[in-house]
Amino acid sequence: MKDFFPAQYSTLSASALNKHIANSYNLTGFNCRLLIRNVSDTYILENGTEKFIFKIYRDSHRKLNEIEDEVRLLNILKNEGHSISFPIEDTSGHFIQQFNAIEGTRNGVLFSYAEGKVIHDLNQEQLKNIGVSIAKIHQTTSQINLKNRHEFNFQTTLFEPLESLKPHLIDMPEEFSYLQEIAAKVVNKFKAFDTENFSIGICHYDFFPKNFHFEEAGKITFFDFDFAGKGYLINDLMTFLNHFFFHTLNNLTTIEQAEKDFNLFLDAYQSVKKLSDDEIKAIPYLGITFHIFFLKFFYDNYDDWSNAFLTPRYTKRRIDLIKKWVEMYCDFSS
């Protein structure tokens, strides 16, 4: 047996995966190719009439029990009638495939394909559809408890990230000081909110247009629940607000139109699931925790994939984004 020098992140062969999937799922005549090599590795299988997505997780990012909980969540959502990309069983009744890669065991899941396409410039009907659909998903996820998924709270989105980022920001003392100050302001701001009555459940935490497809007839399908974890459900409304934030910064819409569109989405959401006044007021402040959380995520994964962009210049630019977010959405004067 040949010995291999240990690796920390390999890319599994698309042709070898194609053979494995054909045998395990009885899917023959498909072509498998790599779509994305990033947080996880995503492959697409096509045969001219059908498509599937095969996702390979990195063990350093998602352990087996976390993936099992993601599969459980998606199966619940599917069974409740929500339009999502769902996991598919192999011929033996297993949802998770295991591969003996150079770095160790890697786990993979076959998903149904979300028909349609990404739409960034959303019209009124699409915004209403998104609002109603997310609210209905939240009605289900507010009743789900997953033991092996992370939680989104101030410890995981502010305090731990700031501690982790210390070495990365050692030569950026002003930026680090700003993050500490703005984090303290967020925590203090939440003391004024009635958080005891905030809806809690499993959040998607990445509801950007890149993670749902629209078909021509208007049907929407959500996918990529990789970051799903427990927290305030308004976290998902905050992530969608980020879409309008970036759209505005890129001069693809006006501030006034972005506000109008987000409020239309919010009204549609509340036609299904009512929010308290404090929940609505709290949405913008969670945006700060979101950006700090992902700055830590980029730093944690520097060795595997983020080293291509996580430069000091990029880091400062991300912190500037937080400052722009605060300027656009937050009021710490009261």
Coordinates of C-alpha atoms in Angstrom, one line a residue:
M1 CA 0.0 0.0 0.0
K2 CA 1.4 3.4 -1.0
D3 CA 2.0 5.9 1.8
F4 CA 0.7 9.5 1.2
F5 CA 2.0 12.6 2.8
P6 CA -0.8 14.1 5.0
A7 CA -2.9 16.9 3.4
Q8 CA -5.4 19.2 5.0
Y9 CA -7.6 20.0 2.0
S10 CA -7.8 17.8 -1.1
T11 CA -10.2 18.1 -4.0
L12 CA -11.9 14.8 -4.8
S13 CA -11.9 13.7 -8.5
A14 CA -15.1 14.6 -10.3
S15 CA -14.8 11.6 -12.6
A16 CA -14.3 9.2 -9.6
L17 CA -17.3 10.8 -7.8
N18 CA -19.3 10.3 -11.0
K19 CA -18.6 6.5 -10.8
H20 CA -19.3 6.4 -7.1
I21 CA -22.6 8.3 -7.4
A22 CA -23.7 6.1 -10.4
N23 CA -23.2 3.0 -8.3
S24 CA -24.6 4.4 -5.0
Y25 CA -27.7 6.1 -6.4
N26 CA -28.2 4.2 -9.6
L27 CA -27.7 7.4 -11.6
T28 CA -26.1 6.5 -14.9
G29 CA -25.4 8.7 -17.9
F30 CA -24.6 11.8 -15.9
N31 CA -21.6 14.1 -16.2
C32 CA -20.1 15.3 -12.9
R33 CA -18.0 18.5 -12.7
L34 CA -16.8 20.7 -9.9
L35 CA -18.7 24.0 -9.5
I36 CA -17.2 25.5 -6.3
R37 CA -14.2 24.8 -4.2
N38 CA -14.7 26.9 -1.1
V39 CA -16.5 26.5 2.3
S40 CA -17.3 23.1 0.9
D41 CA -16.8 21.5 -2.5
T42 CA -19.9 21.5 -4.7
Y43 CA -20.3 19.4 -7.8
I44 CA -23.1 19.4 -10.4
L45 CA -24.4 16.3 -12.1
E46 CA -26.2 16.7 -15.5
N47 CA -27.5 14.4 -18.2
G48 CA -29.3 16.9 -20.4
T49 CA -32.6 16.6 -18.8
E50 CA -31.9 16.2 -15.0
K51 CA -29.6 17.9 -12.6
F52 CA -28.4 17.1 -9.1
I53 CA -25.9 18.8 -6.7
F54 CA -23.4 16.8 -4.8
K55 CA -21.7 18.5 -1.8
I56 CA -18.5 17.4 -0.1
Y57 CA -18.0 18.9 3.4
R58 CA -14.6 19.6 5.0
D59 CA -14.2 17.9 8.3
S60 CA -12.6 21.0 9.8
H61 CA -15.8 22.9 9.0
R62 CA -18.6 20.4 9.5
K63 CA -18.4 17.2 11.6
L64 CA -20.5 14.2 10.8
N65 CA -23.1 14.9 13.5
E66 CA -23.5 18.4 12.3
I67 CA -24.2 17.2 8.8
E68 CA -26.7 14.6 10.1
D69 CA -28.6 17.5 11.8
E70 CA -28.6 19.5 8.5
V71 CA -30.0 16.4 6.7
R72 CA -32.6 16.1 9.5
L73 CA -33.6 19.7 9.2
L74 CA -34.0 19.6 5.5
N75 CA -36.1 16.4 5.6
I76 CA -38.4 18.1 8.1
L77 CA -38.7 21.1 5.8
K78 CA -39.4 18.9 2.8
N79 CA -42.0 16.9 4.6
E80 CA -43.7 20.1 5.7
G81 CA -44.1 21.1 2.1
H82 CA -41.4 23.9 1.9
S83 CA -39.7 24.4 -1.4
I84 CA -36.1 23.6 -0.7
S85 CA -33.2 21.6 -2.2
F86 CA -33.4 18.4 -0.2
P87 CA -31.1 15.5 0.5
I88 CA -31.5 12.3 -1.5
E89 CA -31.1 8.7 -0.2
D90 CA -28.8 6.2 -1.9
T91 CA -30.0 2.8 -2.9
S92 CA -29.2 1.5 0.6
G93 CA -31.2 4.2 2.3
H94 CA -28.3 6.4 3.4
F95 CA -28.2 10.2 3.0
I96 CA -24.5 10.6 3.7
Q97 CA -21.6 9.2 1.7
Q98 CA -18.1 8.8 3.2
F99 CA -14.8 9.1 1.3
N100 CA -11.4 8.1 2.5
A101 CA -9.6 11.2 1.3
I102 CA -5.9 12.0 1.9
E103 CA -6.7 14.3 4.8
G104 CA -9.1 11.7 6.3
T105 CA -12.8 11.0 6.0
R106 CA -14.9 13.4 4.1
N107 CA -18.7 13.3 4.0
G108 CA -20.9 14.0 1.0
V109 CA -24.6 14.5 0.4
L110 CA -26.6 14.4 -2.9
F111 CA -29.2 17.2 -3.2
S112 CA -32.1 17.8 -5.5
Y113 CA -31.4 20.7 -7.9
A114 CA -33.1 24.0 -7.3
E115 CA -34.7 24.8 -10.7
G116 CA -34.6 28.3 -12.0
K117 CA -32.0 31.0 -11.5
V118 CA -30.6 33.6 -9.2
I119 CA -32.3 37.0 -9.5
H120 CA -30.7 40.0 -7.9
D121 CA -33.0 42.7 -9.1
L122 CA -36.2 41.5 -7.4
N123 CA -39.6 42.7 -8.4
Q124 CA -42.6 43.3 -6.1
E125 CA -44.1 39.8 -6.6
Q126 CA -40.8 38.1 -6.0
L127 CA -40.2 40.2 -2.8
K128 CA -43.6 39.2 -1.5
N129 CA -42.9 35.6 -2.4
I130 CA -39.6 35.6 -0.5
G131 CA -41.2 37.2 2.6
V132 CA -44.1 34.8 2.7
S133 CA -41.9 31.7 2.0
I134 CA -39.3 32.6 4.7
A135 CA -42.0 33.3 7.3
K136 CA -43.5 29.9 6.6
I137 CA -40.1 28.2 6.9
H138 CA -39.7 30.0 10.3
Q139 CA -43.1 28.7 11.4
T140 CA -41.5 25.2 11.0
T141 CA -37.9 26.0 12.2
S142 CA -39.2 27.7 15.4
Q143 CA -40.4 24.2 16.4
I144 CA -37.2 22.3 15.6
N145 CA -34.3 21.6 18.1
L146 CA -31.0 20.4 16.6
K147 CA -28.5 19.2 19.2
N148 CA -25.4 19.4 17.1
R149 CA -25.6 22.8 15.4
H150 CA -24.0 26.0 16.6
E151 CA -25.9 28.9 18.1
F152 CA -25.9 32.5 17.0
N153 CA -25.6 34.7 20.1
F154 CA -23.3 37.4 21.3
Q155 CA -20.8 34.9 22.5
T156 CA -20.4 33.3 19.1
T157 CA -20.9 36.4 16.9
L158 CA -19.1 39.0 18.9
F159 CA -17.0 37.9 21.9
E160 CA -15.4 34.8 20.4
P161 CA -14.7 36.4 17.0
L162 CA -13.0 39.4 18.7
E163 CA -10.8 37.1 20.7
S164 CA -9.9 35.1 17.6
L165 CA -9.2 38.1 15.5
K166 CA -6.7 39.7 17.9
P167 CA -3.7 38.2 16.2
H168 CA -5.0 39.1 12.7
L169 CA -5.6 42.7 13.8
I170 CA -2.4 43.2 15.8
D171 CA -1.1 45.8 13.3
M172 CA -4.5 47.4 13.0
P173 CA -5.1 48.7 16.5
E174 CA -7.6 51.4 15.5
E175 CA -9.7 48.9 13.6
F176 CA -9.7 46.4 16.5
S177 CA -10.6 49.1 19.0
Y178 CA -13.5 50.1 16.7
L179 CA -14.8 46.5 16.6
Q180 CA -14.6 46.3 20.4
E181 CA -16.5 49.6 20.9
I182 CA -19.2 48.8 18.3
A183 CA -19.7 45.3 19.9
A184 CA -20.2 46.8 23.3
K185 CA -22.7 49.2 21.8
V186 CA -24.7 46.4 20.3
V187 CA -24.8 44.5 23.6
N188 CA -25.9 47.6 25.4
K189 CA -28.5 48.4 22.7
F190 CA -30.1 45.0 23.1
K191 CA -30.7 45.6 26.8
A192 CA -33.5 48.0 25.8
F193 CA -35.2 45.3 23.7
D194 CA -37.7 42.8 25.0
T195 CA -35.7 39.9 23.8
E196 CA -37.6 37.4 26.0
N197 CA -40.4 37.6 23.4
F198 CA -38.2 37.3 20.3
S199 CA -38.9 34.3 18.2
I200 CA -36.1 31.7 18.4
G201 CA -35.5 28.8 16.1
I202 CA -33.2 27.4 13.4
C203 CA -31.9 30.2 11.2
H204 CA -30.6 29.8 7.7
Y205 CA -28.2 32.7 8.3
D206 CA -27.4 33.2 4.6
F207 CA -30.6 34.3 2.9
F208 CA -29.0 36.1 0.0
P209 CA -30.4 35.8 -3.5
K210 CA -27.4 33.5 -4.3
N211 CA -29.1 30.9 -2.1
F212 CA -32.5 30.7 -3.8
H213 CA -33.7 30.2 -7.4
F214 CA -36.8 31.5 -9.1
E215 CA -38.4 29.6 -11.9
E216 CA -40.2 31.6 -14.7
A217 CA -43.6 30.7 -13.2
G218 CA -42.5 32.4 -10.0
K219 CA -41.8 29.3 -7.9
I220 CA -38.9 29.9 -5.4
T221 CA -36.6 27.1 -4.1
F222 CA -34.2 27.7 -1.2
F223 CA -30.9 25.9 -0.7
D224 CA -27.5 25.9 1.1
F225 CA -28.5 25.5 4.7
D226 CA -24.9 24.9 5.6
F227 CA -24.8 27.7 8.3
A228 CA -28.2 26.7 9.8
G229 CA -28.1 27.1 13.6
K230 CA -30.2 28.3 16.5
G231 CA -30.8 32.0 17.1
Y232 CA -33.2 34.9 16.8
L233 CA -35.2 34.2 13.7
I234 CA -34.9 37.9 12.7
N235 CA -31.2 37.0 11.9
D236 CA -32.6 35.7 8.6
L237 CA -34.3 39.0 7.9
M238 CA -31.1 40.8 8.7
T239 CA -29.2 38.7 6.2
F240 CA -31.7 39.6 3.5
L241 CA -31.3 43.2 4.5
N242 CA -27.7 42.8 3.6
H243 CA -28.7 42.1 0.0
F244 CA -30.1 45.6 -0.2
F245 CA -27.1 47.0 1.7
F246 CA -24.7 45.7 -0.9
H247 CA -27.0 46.5 -3.8
T248 CA -27.0 50.1 -2.6
L249 CA -23.3 50.3 -2.1
N250 CA -22.8 49.0 -5.6
N251 CA -25.1 51.7 -7.0
L252 CA -27.6 49.1 -8.3
T253 CA -30.4 50.7 -6.4
T254 CA -31.1 53.9 -4.4
I255 CA -31.3 54.0 -0.6
E256 CA -34.9 55.0 -0.9
Q257 CA -35.8 52.1 -3.3
A258 CA -33.9 49.6 -1.1
E259 CA -35.8 50.7 2.0
K260 CA -39.1 50.5 0.1
D261 CA -38.3 47.0 -1.2
F262 CA -37.2 45.7 2.2
N263 CA -40.3 47.0 3.8
L264 CA -42.4 45.3 1.1
F265 CA -40.6 42.0 1.9
L266 CA -41.1 42.7 5.7
D267 CA -44.9 43.3 5.2
A268 CA -45.2 40.1 3.3
Y269 CA -43.3 38.2 6.0
Q270 CA -45.6 39.7 8.7
S271 CA -48.7 38.6 6.7
V272 CA -47.7 35.1 7.9
K273 CA -45.7 35.6 11.0
K274 CA -46.1 38.8 13.0
L275 CA -43.0 40.5 14.5
S276 CA -42.9 42.6 17.6
D277 CA -41.9 46.3 17.3
D278 CA -38.6 45.5 19.2
E279 CA -37.8 42.6 16.8
I280 CA -38.1 45.0 13.8
K281 CA -36.0 47.6 15.6
A282 CA -33.3 45.0 16.5
I283 CA -32.8 43.7 12.9
P284 CA -30.1 46.3 11.9
Y285 CA -28.0 45.8 15.0
L286 CA -27.7 42.1 14.3
G287 CA -26.1 43.1 11.0
I288 CA -23.0 44.2 12.9
T289 CA -22.7 40.7 14.6
F290 CA -23.1 39.1 11.1
H291 CA -20.2 41.0 9.6
I292 CA -17.9 40.3 12.6
F293 CA -18.9 36.6 12.7
F294 CA -17.9 36.2 9.0
L295 CA -14.7 38.1 9.4
K296 CA -13.7 35.5 12.0
F297 CA -14.9 32.8 9.7
F298 CA -12.6 34.0 6.9
Y299 CA -9.7 34.2 9.4
D300 CA -10.4 30.7 10.7
N301 CA -10.3 29.3 7.2
Y302 CA -7.2 31.2 6.1
D303 CA -5.1 28.0 5.5
D304 CA -7.7 26.3 3.4
W305 CA -9.3 28.9 1.0
S306 CA -9.5 32.5 2.3
N307 CA -5.8 33.2 2.0
A308 CA -6.4 34.3 -1.6
F309 CA -8.3 37.4 -0.4
L310 CA -7.9 37.9 3.4
T311 CA -5.2 40.6 3.2
P312 CA -4.8 43.6 5.6
R313 CA -6.4 45.8 2.9
Y314 CA -9.4 43.5 2.6
T315 CA -9.8 43.3 6.3
K316 CA -9.8 47.1 6.6
R317 CA -12.3 47.3 3.8
R318 CA -14.6 44.8 5.6
I319 CA -14.4 46.9 8.8
D320 CA -15.3 50.0 6.7
L321 CA -18.3 48.1 5.6
I322 CA -19.4 47.7 9.2
K323 CA -19.0 51.5 9.6
K324 CA -21.1 52.1 6.5
W325 CA -23.7 49.7 7.8
V326 CA -23.9 51.5 11.2
E327 CA -24.2 54.8 9.4
M328 CA -27.0 53.6 7.2
Y329 CA -29.1 51.5 9.6
C330 CA -28.1 52.0 13.3
D331 CA -28.8 54.7 15.9
F332 CA -26.8 54.4 19.1
S333 CA -27.6 57.9 20.3
S334 CA -30.5 56.7 22.5

